[in-house]
XYZ file of C-alpha atoms in Angstrom:
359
model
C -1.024 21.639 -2.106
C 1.319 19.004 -3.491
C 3.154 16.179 -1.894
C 6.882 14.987 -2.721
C 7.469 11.136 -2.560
C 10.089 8.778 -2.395
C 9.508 7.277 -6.164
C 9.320 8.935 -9.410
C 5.570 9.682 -9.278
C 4.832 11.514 -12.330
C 6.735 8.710 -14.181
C 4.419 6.326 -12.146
C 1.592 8.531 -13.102
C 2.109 8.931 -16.428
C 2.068 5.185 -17.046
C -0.701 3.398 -14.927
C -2.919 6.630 -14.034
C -4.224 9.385 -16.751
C -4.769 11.943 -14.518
C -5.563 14.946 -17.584
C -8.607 13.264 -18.159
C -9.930 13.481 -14.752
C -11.251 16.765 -14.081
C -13.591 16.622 -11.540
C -13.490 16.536 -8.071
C -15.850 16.630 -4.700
C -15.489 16.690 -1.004
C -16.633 14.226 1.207
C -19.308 14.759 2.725
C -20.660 17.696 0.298
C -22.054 19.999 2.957
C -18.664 20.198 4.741
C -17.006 21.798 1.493
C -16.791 25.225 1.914
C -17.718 25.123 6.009
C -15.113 23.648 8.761
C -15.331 20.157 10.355
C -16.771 19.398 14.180
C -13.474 18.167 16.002
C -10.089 17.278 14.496
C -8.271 13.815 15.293
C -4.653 12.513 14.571
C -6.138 10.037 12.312
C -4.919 9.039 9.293
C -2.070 11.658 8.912
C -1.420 12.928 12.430
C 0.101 9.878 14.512
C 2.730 7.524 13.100
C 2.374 3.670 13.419
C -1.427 3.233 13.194
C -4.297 1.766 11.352
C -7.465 3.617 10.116
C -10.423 2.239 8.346
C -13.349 4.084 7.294
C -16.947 3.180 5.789
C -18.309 6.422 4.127
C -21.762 5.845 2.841
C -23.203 6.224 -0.519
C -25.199 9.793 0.848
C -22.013 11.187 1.893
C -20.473 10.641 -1.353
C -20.434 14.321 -3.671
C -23.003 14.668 -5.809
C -21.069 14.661 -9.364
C -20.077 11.549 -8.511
C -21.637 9.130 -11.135
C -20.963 5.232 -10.376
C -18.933 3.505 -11.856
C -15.872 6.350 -11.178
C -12.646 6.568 -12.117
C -10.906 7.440 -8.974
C -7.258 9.112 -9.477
C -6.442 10.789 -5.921
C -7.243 11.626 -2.603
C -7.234 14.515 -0.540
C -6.808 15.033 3.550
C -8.313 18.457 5.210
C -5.735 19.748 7.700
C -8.142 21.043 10.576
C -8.458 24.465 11.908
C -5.944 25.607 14.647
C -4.493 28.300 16.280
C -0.786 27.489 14.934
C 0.598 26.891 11.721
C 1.175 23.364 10.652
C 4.977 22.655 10.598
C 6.262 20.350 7.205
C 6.017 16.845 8.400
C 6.982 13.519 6.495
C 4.678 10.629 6.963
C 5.147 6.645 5.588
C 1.582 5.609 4.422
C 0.112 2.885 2.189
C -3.976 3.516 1.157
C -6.539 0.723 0.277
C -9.239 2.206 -1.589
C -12.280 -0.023 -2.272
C -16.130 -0.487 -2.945
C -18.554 -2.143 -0.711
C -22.139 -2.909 -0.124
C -21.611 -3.320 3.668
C -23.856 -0.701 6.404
C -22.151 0.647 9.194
C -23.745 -2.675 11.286
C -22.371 -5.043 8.893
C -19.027 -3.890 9.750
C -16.701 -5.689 12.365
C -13.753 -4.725 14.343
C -11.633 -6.984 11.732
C -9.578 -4.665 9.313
C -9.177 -8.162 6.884
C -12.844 -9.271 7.588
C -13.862 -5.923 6.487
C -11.672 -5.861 3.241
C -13.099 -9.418 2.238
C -16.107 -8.653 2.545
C -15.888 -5.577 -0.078
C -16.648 -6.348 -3.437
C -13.822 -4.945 -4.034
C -10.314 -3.424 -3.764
C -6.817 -2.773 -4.184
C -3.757 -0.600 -2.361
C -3.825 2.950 -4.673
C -0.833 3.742 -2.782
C 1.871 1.380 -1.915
C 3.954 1.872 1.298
C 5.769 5.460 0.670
C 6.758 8.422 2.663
C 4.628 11.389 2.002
C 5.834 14.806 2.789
C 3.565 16.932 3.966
C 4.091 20.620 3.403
C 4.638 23.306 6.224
C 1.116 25.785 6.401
C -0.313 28.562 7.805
C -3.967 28.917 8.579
C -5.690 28.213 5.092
C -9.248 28.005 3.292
C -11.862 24.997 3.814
C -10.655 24.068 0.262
C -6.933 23.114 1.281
C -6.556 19.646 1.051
C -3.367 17.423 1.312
C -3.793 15.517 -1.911
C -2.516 11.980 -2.839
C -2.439 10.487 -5.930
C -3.058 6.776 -6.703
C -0.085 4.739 -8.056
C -2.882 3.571 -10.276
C -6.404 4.830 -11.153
C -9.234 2.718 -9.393
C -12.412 2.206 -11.003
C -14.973 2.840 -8.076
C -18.360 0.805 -8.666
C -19.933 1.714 -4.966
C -22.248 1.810 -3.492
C -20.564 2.485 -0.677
C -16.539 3.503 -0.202
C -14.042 1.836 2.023
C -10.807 3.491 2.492
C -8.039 2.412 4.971
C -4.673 4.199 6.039
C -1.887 2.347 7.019
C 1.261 4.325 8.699
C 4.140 1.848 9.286
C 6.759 3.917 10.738
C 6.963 4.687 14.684
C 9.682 7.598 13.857
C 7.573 9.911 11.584
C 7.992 13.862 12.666
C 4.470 14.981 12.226
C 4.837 18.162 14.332
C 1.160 18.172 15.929
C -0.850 17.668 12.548
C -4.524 17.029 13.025
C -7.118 16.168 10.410
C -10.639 17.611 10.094
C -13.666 15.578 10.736
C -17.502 15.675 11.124
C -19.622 13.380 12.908
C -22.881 13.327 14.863
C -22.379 15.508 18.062
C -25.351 16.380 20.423
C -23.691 19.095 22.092
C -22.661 20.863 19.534
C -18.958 22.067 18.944
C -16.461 25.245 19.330
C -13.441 25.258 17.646
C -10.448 28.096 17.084
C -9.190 28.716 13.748
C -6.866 31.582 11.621
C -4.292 33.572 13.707
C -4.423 36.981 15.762
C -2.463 39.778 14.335
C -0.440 41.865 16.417
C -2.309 43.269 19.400
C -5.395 41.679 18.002
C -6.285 39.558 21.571
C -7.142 36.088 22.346
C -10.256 34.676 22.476
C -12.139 32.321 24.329
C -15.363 30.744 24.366
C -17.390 28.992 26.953
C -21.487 27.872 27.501
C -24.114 27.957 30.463
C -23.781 24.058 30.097
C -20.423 23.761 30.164
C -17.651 24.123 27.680
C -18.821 21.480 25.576
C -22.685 22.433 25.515
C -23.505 24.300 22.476
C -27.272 23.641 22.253
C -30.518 25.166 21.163
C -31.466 27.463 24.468
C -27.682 27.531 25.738
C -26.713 30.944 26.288
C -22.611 31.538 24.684
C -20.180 33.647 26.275
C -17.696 35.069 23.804
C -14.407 36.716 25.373
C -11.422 38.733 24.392
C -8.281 39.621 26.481
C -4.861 40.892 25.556
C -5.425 43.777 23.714
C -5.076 47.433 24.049
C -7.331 49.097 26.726
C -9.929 51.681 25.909
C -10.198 50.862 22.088
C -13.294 50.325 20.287
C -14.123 46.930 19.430
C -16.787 45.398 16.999
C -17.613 41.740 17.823
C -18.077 40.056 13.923
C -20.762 37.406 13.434
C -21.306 35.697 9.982
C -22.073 32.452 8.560
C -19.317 31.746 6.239
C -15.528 31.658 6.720
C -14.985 31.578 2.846
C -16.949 34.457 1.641
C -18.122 37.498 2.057
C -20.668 39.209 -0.835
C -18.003 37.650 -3.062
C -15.362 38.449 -1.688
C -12.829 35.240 -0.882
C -11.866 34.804 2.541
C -9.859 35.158 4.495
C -9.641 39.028 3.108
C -5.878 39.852 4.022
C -5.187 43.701 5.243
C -2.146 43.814 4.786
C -1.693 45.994 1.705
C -4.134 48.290 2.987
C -0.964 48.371 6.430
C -2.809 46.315 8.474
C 0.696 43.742 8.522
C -0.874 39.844 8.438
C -4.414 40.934 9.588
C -7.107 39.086 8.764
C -10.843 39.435 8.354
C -11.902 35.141 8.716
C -15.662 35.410 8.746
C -18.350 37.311 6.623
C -19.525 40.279 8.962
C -23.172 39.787 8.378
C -23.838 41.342 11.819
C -21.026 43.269 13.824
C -21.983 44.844 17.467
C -19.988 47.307 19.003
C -18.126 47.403 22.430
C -15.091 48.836 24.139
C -12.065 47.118 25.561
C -12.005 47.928 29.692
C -9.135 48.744 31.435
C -7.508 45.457 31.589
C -8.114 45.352 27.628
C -11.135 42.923 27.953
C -14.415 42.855 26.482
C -17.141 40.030 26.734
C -20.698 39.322 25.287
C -23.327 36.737 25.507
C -25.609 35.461 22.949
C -28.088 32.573 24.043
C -29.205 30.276 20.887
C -32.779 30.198 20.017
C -34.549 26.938 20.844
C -35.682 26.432 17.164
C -34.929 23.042 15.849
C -33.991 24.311 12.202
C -31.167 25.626 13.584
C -29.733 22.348 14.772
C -26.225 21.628 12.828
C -26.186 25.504 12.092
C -22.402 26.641 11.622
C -21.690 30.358 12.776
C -18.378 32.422 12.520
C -17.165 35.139 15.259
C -14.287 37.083 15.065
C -13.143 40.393 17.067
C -12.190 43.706 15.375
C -10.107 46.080 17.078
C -10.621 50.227 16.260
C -7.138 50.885 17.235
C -5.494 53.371 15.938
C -2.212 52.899 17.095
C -2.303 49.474 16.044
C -1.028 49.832 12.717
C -1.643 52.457 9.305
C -4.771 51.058 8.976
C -5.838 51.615 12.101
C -7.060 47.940 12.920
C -6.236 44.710 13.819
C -8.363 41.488 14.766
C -8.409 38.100 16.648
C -8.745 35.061 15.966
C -12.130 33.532 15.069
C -14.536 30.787 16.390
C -16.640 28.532 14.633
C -19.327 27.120 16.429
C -21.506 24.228 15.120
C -24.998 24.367 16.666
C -26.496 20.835 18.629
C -29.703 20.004 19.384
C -32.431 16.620 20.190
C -32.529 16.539 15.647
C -28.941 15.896 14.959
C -28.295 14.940 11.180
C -26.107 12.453 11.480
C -22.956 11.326 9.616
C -23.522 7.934 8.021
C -20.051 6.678 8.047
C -18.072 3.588 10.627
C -14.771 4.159 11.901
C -12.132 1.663 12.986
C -8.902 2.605 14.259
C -5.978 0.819 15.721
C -4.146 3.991 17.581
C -0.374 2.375 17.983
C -0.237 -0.823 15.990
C -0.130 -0.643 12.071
C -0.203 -4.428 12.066
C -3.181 -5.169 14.554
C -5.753 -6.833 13.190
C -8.703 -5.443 15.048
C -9.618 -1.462 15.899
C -11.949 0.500 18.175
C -15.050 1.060 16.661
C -16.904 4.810 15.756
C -20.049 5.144 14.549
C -21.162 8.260 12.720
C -18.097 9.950 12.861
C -15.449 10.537 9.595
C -12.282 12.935 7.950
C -13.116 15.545 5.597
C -11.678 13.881 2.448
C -11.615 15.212 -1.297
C -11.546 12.747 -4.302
C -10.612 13.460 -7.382
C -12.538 11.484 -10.707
């Protein structure tokens, strides 16, 4: 995906930043790169006038990353939802550094923080950023923005801070995709129902939020056609399936904007009741090696009537396991929700956006 700005960037580029020669390119933190963040948050592209700073430690840094880096861009992971994401324009300015600070070290002071790097410099002065309309995409979508100049990152540690200075930005509901250390585990919606495909829901013994080892999941589907067959999809990847990429799209085969979102490593077999319902319940085994476990759902529909193909499906869910041996995210957080130009945040611990650099 590519962004549109309000100066001549590839002239900008093409003098201060040699982008050809930078070919690489990994996702922070690694393990998140081809799986779905925990919980999504408007921070740093989704809410206008507001301040975000972020420690990401040296361990969550990609693993082709050898210091000292020539940093040219950045990239922002759109999170999963159940609508598309609507164009939006955004004014931003990005302070990319290096530090030696721990997530202790840091204080609630954006400057104190900066100071105390060893060092820095704004990669991207004040500018609106338009970010492009979307449908539901892959893990490896990222909103990238490049540097008004190249930054040579010496480590060990990254600080990055977004700035958004304007209070009448039309973001249109955009969230960002994060990770962090979550005890409870996590349930989130993602990719779009085709027509007659049925909602979903999810819920726990322990509550909505309680996605443990030993909790026993309810997965439901409403809102389709009664009587129909319907195979209940359970993998452990959304991008691939024996590879094949996914999402795999249907429509060619007349199945119009159906798609199949998770790799069907197991698929159980049900039919719909009379009110077009169907529910099953899986409880989690209480083994701690499957603590921070992502699995993928997703309901298929036998329906005959539904289309050529004689299909259709749901959405899907992607549920990240929790447990007592939670791997956490090393990474500090500080975030000023309505002030661009405060100079203290709210502090996070363990808790970061899905972001893609390119070196």
């Amino acid at each position: 995906m590519q962004i549109s700005t309000t100066v001549p960037l590839l002239a900008c580029l093409s003098l201060t930043a040699p982008v050809a020669a930078q070919s690489m390119s990994g996702v922070l933190p690694p393990r998140v790169a081809e799986h779905w963040g925990w919980k999504n948050r408007d921070y740093p592209m989704g809410r206008s006038w507001c301040r975000t700073q972020v420690r990401i430690d040296q361990t969550m840094l990609p693993g082709n990353l050898k210091l000292p880096a020539i940093v040219s861009s950045i990239g922002v992971r759109r999170s999963t939802g159940r609508t598309a994401f609507k164009a939006a324009t955004i004014q931003q300015e990005i302070w990319f550094g290096s530090t030696k600070a721990t997530n202790s070290s840091m204080t609630t002071n954006f400057a104190t923080n900066r100071a105390n790097a060893t060092s820095g410099t704004v990669v991207v002065p004040k500018r609106l950023i338009n970010l492009p309309a979307a449908v539901f995409g892959s893990p490896r979508d990222f909103v990238m923005i490049p540097f008004q100049s190249s930054y040579l990152f010496n480590g060990p540690h990254l600080l990055v801070e977004f700035s958004n200075t304007d209070t009448s930005q039309k973001l249109n509901g955009w969230k960002t995709d994060y990770v962090g250390t979550i005890g409870s585990g996590i349930r989130t919606y993602f990719g779009l129902p085709c027509t007659g495909g049925g909602v979903t829901s999810v819920s726990s013994s322990g509550g909505s939020g309680n996605y443990t080892l030993g909790s026993t999941i309810n997965f439901w589907s409403g809102q389709a056609r009664p009587g129909v067959a319907v195979s209940h999809v359970l993998g452990l990847s959304p991008t691939n399936w024996g590879g094949i990429p996914l999402p795999l799209d249907f429509t060619p085969l007349g199945a119009p904007n159906c798609k199949l979102y998770v790799d069907a490593l197991l698929m159980t077999g049900f039919t719909r009741n009379a009110s077009g319902q169907v529910s099953r319940k899986l409880t989690i085994p209480n083994l701690a090696s499957l603590t921070n476990l992502s699995f993928y759902t997703q309901w298929a529909n036998l329906d005959p009537t539904a289309n050529a193909f004689g299909m259709n499906f749901s959405e899907a869910t992607a549920i990240t396991i929790g447990g007592p041996r939670i791997t956490g995210i090393n990474s500090f957080r500080l975030v000023s929700r309505d002030n661009n130009t405060s100079s203290t945040g709210e502090k996070f611990n363990h808790e970061m956006p899905v972001l893609k650099l390119v070196y």
